[in-house]
Structures are given as C-alpha cells and as structure tokens.
XYZ file of N, CA and C in Angstrom:
366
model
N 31.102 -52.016 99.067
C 29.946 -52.900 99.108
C 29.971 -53.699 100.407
N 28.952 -53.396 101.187
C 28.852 -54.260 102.468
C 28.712 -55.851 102.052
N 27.798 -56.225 100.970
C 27.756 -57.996 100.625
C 26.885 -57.822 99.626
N 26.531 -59.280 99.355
C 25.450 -59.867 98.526
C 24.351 -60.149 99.890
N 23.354 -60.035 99.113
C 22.034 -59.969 99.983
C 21.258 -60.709 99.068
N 20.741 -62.157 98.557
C 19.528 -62.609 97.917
C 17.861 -62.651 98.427
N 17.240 -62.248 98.245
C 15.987 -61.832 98.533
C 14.843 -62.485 97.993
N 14.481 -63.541 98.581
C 13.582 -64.481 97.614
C 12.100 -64.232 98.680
N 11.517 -63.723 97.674
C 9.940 -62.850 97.945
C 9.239 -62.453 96.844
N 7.875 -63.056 96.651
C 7.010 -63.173 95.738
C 5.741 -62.029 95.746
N 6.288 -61.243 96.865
C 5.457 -60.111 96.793
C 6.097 -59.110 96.297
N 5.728 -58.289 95.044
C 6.921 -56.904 94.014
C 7.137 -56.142 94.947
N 5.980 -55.691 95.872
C 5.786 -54.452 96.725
C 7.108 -54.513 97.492
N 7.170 -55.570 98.582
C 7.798 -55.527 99.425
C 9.508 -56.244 99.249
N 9.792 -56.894 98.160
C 10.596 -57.230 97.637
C 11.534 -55.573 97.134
N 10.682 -54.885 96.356
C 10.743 -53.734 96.274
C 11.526 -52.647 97.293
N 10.731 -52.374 98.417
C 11.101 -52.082 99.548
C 12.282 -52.394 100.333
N 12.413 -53.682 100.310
C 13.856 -54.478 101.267
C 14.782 -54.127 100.005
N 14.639 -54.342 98.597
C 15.777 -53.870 98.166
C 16.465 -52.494 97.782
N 15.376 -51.849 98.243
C 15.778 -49.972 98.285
C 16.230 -50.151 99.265
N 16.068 -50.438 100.449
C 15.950 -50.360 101.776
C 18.119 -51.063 102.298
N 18.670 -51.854 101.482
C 19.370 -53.052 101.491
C 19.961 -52.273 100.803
N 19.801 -51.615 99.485
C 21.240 -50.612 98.221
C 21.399 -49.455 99.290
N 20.794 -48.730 99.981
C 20.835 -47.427 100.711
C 22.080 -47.585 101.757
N 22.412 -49.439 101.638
C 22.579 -49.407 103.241
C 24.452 -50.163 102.406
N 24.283 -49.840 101.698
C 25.309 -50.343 100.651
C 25.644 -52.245 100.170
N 24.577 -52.759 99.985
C 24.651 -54.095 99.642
C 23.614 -54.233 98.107
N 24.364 -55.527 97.646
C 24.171 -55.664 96.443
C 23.392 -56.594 96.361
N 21.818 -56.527 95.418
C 20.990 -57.356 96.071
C 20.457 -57.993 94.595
N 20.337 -59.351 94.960
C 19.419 -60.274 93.658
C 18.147 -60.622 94.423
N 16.887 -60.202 93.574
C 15.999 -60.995 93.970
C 15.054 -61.723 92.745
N 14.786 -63.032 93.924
C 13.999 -64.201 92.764
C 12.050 -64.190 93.919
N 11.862 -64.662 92.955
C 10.046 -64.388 93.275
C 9.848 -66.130 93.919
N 10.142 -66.792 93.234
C 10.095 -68.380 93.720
C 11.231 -69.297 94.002
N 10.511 -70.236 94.687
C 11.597 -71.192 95.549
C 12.501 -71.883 94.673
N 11.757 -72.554 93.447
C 12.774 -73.227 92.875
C 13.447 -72.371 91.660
N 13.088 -71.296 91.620
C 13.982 -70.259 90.924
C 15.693 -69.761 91.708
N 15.158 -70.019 92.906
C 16.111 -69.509 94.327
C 16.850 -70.781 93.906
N 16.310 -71.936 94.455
C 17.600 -73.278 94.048
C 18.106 -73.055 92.860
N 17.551 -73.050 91.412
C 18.185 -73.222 90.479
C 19.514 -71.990 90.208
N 19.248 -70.478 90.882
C 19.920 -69.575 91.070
C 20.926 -70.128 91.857
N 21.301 -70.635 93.067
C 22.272 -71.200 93.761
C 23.292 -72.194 93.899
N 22.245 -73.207 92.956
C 23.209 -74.383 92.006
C 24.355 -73.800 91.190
N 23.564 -72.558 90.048
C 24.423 -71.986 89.049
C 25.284 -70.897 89.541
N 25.417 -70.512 90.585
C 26.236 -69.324 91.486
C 27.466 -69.880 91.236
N 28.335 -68.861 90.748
C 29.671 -69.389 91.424
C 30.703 -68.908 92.557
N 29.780 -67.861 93.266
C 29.988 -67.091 94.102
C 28.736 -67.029 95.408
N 28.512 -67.745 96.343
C 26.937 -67.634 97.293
C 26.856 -66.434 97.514
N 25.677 -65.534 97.764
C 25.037 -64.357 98.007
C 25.956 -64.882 99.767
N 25.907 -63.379 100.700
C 26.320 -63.344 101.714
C 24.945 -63.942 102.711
N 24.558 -63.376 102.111
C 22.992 -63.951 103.057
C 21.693 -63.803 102.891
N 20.501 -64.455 102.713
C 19.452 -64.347 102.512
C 18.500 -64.143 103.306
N 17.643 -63.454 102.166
C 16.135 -62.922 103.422
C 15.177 -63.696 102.716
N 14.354 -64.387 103.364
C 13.610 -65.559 102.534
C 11.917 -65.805 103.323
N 11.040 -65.644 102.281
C 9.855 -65.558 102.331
C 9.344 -66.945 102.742
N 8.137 -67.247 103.457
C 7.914 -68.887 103.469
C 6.856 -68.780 102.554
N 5.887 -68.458 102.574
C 4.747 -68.404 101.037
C 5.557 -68.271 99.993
N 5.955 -69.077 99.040
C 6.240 -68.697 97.648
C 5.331 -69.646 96.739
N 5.480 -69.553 95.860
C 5.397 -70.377 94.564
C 6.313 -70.950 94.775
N 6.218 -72.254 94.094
C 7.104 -73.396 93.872
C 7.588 -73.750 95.098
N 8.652 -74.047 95.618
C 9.063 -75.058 97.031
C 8.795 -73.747 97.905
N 8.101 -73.925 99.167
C 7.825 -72.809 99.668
C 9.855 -72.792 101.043
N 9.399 -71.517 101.450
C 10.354 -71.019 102.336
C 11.078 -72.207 103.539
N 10.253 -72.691 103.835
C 10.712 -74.336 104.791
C 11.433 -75.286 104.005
N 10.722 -75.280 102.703
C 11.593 -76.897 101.697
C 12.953 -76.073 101.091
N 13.191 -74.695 101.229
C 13.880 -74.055 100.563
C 15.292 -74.268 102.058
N 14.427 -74.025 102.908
C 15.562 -74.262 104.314
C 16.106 -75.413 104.405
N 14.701 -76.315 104.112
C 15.513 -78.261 104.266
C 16.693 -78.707 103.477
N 16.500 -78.227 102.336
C 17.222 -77.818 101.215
C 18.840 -77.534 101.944
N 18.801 -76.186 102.490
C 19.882 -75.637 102.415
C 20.621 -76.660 103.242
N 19.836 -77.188 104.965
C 20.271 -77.789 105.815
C 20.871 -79.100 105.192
N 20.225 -79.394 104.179
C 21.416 -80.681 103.686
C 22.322 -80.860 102.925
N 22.430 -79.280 102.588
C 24.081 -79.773 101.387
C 24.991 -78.487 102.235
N 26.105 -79.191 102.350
C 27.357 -78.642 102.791
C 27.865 -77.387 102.234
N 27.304 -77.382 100.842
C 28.042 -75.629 100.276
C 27.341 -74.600 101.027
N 26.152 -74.500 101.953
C 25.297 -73.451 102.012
C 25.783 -73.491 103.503
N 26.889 -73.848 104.223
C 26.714 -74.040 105.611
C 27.431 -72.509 105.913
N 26.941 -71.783 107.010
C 27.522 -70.675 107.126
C 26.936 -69.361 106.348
N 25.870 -69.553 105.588
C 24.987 -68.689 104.576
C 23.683 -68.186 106.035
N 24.003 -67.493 106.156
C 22.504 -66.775 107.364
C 21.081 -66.750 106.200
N 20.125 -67.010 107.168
C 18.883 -67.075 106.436
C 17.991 -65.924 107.498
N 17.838 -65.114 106.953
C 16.719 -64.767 107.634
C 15.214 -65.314 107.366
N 13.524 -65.511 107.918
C 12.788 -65.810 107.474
C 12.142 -64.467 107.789
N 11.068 -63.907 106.789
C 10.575 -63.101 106.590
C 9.057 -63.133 105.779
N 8.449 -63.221 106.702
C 6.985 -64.025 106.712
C 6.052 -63.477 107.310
N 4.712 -63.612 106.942
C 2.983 -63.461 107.504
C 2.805 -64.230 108.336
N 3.810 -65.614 108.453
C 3.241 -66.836 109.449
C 3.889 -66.272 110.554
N 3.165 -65.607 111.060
C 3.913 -65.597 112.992
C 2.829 -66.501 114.221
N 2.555 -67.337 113.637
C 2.066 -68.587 114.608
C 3.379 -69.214 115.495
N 3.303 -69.696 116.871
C 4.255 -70.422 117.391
C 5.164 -70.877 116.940
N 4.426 -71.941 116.771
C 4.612 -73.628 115.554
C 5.630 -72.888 114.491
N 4.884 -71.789 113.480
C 5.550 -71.339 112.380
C 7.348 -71.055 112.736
N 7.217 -70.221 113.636
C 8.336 -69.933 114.280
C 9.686 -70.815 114.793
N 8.689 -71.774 115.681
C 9.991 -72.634 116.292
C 10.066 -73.604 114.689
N 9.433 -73.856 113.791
C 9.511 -74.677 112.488
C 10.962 -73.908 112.229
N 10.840 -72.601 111.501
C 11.602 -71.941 111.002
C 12.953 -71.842 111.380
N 12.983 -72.040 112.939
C 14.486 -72.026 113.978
C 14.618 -73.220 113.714
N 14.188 -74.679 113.733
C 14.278 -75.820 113.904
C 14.943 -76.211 112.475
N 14.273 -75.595 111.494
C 14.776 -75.712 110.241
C 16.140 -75.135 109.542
N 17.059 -74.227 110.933
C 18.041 -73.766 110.571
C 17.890 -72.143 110.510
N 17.313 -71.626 110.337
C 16.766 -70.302 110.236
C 17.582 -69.137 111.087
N 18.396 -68.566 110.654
C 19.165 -67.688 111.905
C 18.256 -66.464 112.711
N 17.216 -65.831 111.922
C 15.883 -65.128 112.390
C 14.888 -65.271 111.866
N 14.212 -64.738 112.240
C 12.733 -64.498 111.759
C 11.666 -63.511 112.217
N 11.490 -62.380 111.389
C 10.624 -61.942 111.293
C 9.544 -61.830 110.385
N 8.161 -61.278 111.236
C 7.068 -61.106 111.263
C 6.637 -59.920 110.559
N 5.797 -60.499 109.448
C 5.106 -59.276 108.446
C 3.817 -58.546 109.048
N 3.839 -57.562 109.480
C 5.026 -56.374 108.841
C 5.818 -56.013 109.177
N 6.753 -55.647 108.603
C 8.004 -55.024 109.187
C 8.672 -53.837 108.917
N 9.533 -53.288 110.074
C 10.389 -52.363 109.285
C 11.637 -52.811 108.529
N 11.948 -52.280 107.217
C 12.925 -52.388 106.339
C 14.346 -51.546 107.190
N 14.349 -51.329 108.128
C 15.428 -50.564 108.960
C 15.778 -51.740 109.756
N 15.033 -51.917 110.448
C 14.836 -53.356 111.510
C 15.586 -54.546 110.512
N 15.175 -54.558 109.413
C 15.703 -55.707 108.892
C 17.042 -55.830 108.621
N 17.470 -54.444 108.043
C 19.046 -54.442 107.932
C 19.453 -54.416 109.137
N 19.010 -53.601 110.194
C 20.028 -53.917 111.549
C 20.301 -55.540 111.831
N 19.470 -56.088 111.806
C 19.401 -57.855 111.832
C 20.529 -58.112 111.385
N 20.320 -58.160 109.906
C 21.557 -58.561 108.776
C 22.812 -57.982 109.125
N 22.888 -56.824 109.458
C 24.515 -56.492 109.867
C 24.310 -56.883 110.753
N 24.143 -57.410 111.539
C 24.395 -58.376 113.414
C 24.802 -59.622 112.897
N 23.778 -59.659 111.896
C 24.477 -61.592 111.671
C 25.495 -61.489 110.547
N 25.800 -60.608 110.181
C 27.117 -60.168 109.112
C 28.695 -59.693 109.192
C-alpha cells in the first residue's frame, strides 16, 4: 500500500474517478462528500489519512474553512492538501496557497496528473 489518500468531494462522478484512479496506483482511499463530515472524520481518526485531495465547493464548511481548520491545530501539520477545484480565478488560487494548500488544481483534470502530484508530495 503506497498510503491513505482522503478525498473530500461532493461530486459522485469525479470522486468516483480519483478513487479508481488512486486504488490502481496502490493507495487506500476514504472518501467524504462534505466539509464537516471531513472534520468530524479526522477528530475520530486514530490514524491521519497520508494526504488529502480536497474540493473547495462542498456542503457544509466549504474547502478554505476546511484548510483554516487544518492551519490551526497542530495534529494536521505535515498532512499535504491538495486543492482540487472549478475555482481557477487568481484570487482563488493564491487564497488556497495562502491558506496552506500544498497544490492546486484546476477542474478539469487528469486523474494521472493528480497522482503524479501526490507521489511528489509523498
């Protein structure tokens, strides 16, 4: 098993996709549809996922309050975030880096592209 991979994305399709895309590539993947499903999942962990790919549109705390989040408690330090998002505005972007964010890409994407990412930052 290459890692844990958590995948918090509220779209089935493409949630779908990254996690075929993520088992092929030998990693073990949880995914949650909303933000505060993602916190309440991480509180109760007793083990952190290796790294997350994280949507900014969700339900419930979107993808930024989910980052502010991480940036202030000490257990999550060292957890890579990718952002994986429709917002490819400037602003959206440098938000996302500013917010801690180790990448970010732009929907659409390739699901190949994405794992190469993740093993770079892995």
């Amino acid at each position: 098993m290459s890692g844990h991979i958590l995948v918090v994305e509220d779209d089935e399709q493409i949630s779908e996709i990254l996690s075929y895309r993520l088992e092929i590539a030998d990693y073990e993947v949880t995914v949650i549809d909303d933000g505060d499903d993602c916190w309440a999942y991480l509180e109760e962990a007793d083990e952190l996922p290796d790294a997350m790919l994280l949507d900014v549109m969700l339900p419930g705390t979107d993808g930024f309050g989910v980052l502010r989040r991480l940036q202030r408690t000490d257990r999550y330090d060292g957890m890579p975030v990718i952002l994986i998002t429709g917002r490819g505005l400037e602003d959206d972007v440098i938000q996302g880096f500013d917010l801690g964010a180790d990448d970010y890409i732009v929907k659409p994407f390739s699901p190949s592209e994405v794992v190469a990412r993740l093993n770079r930052l892995l």
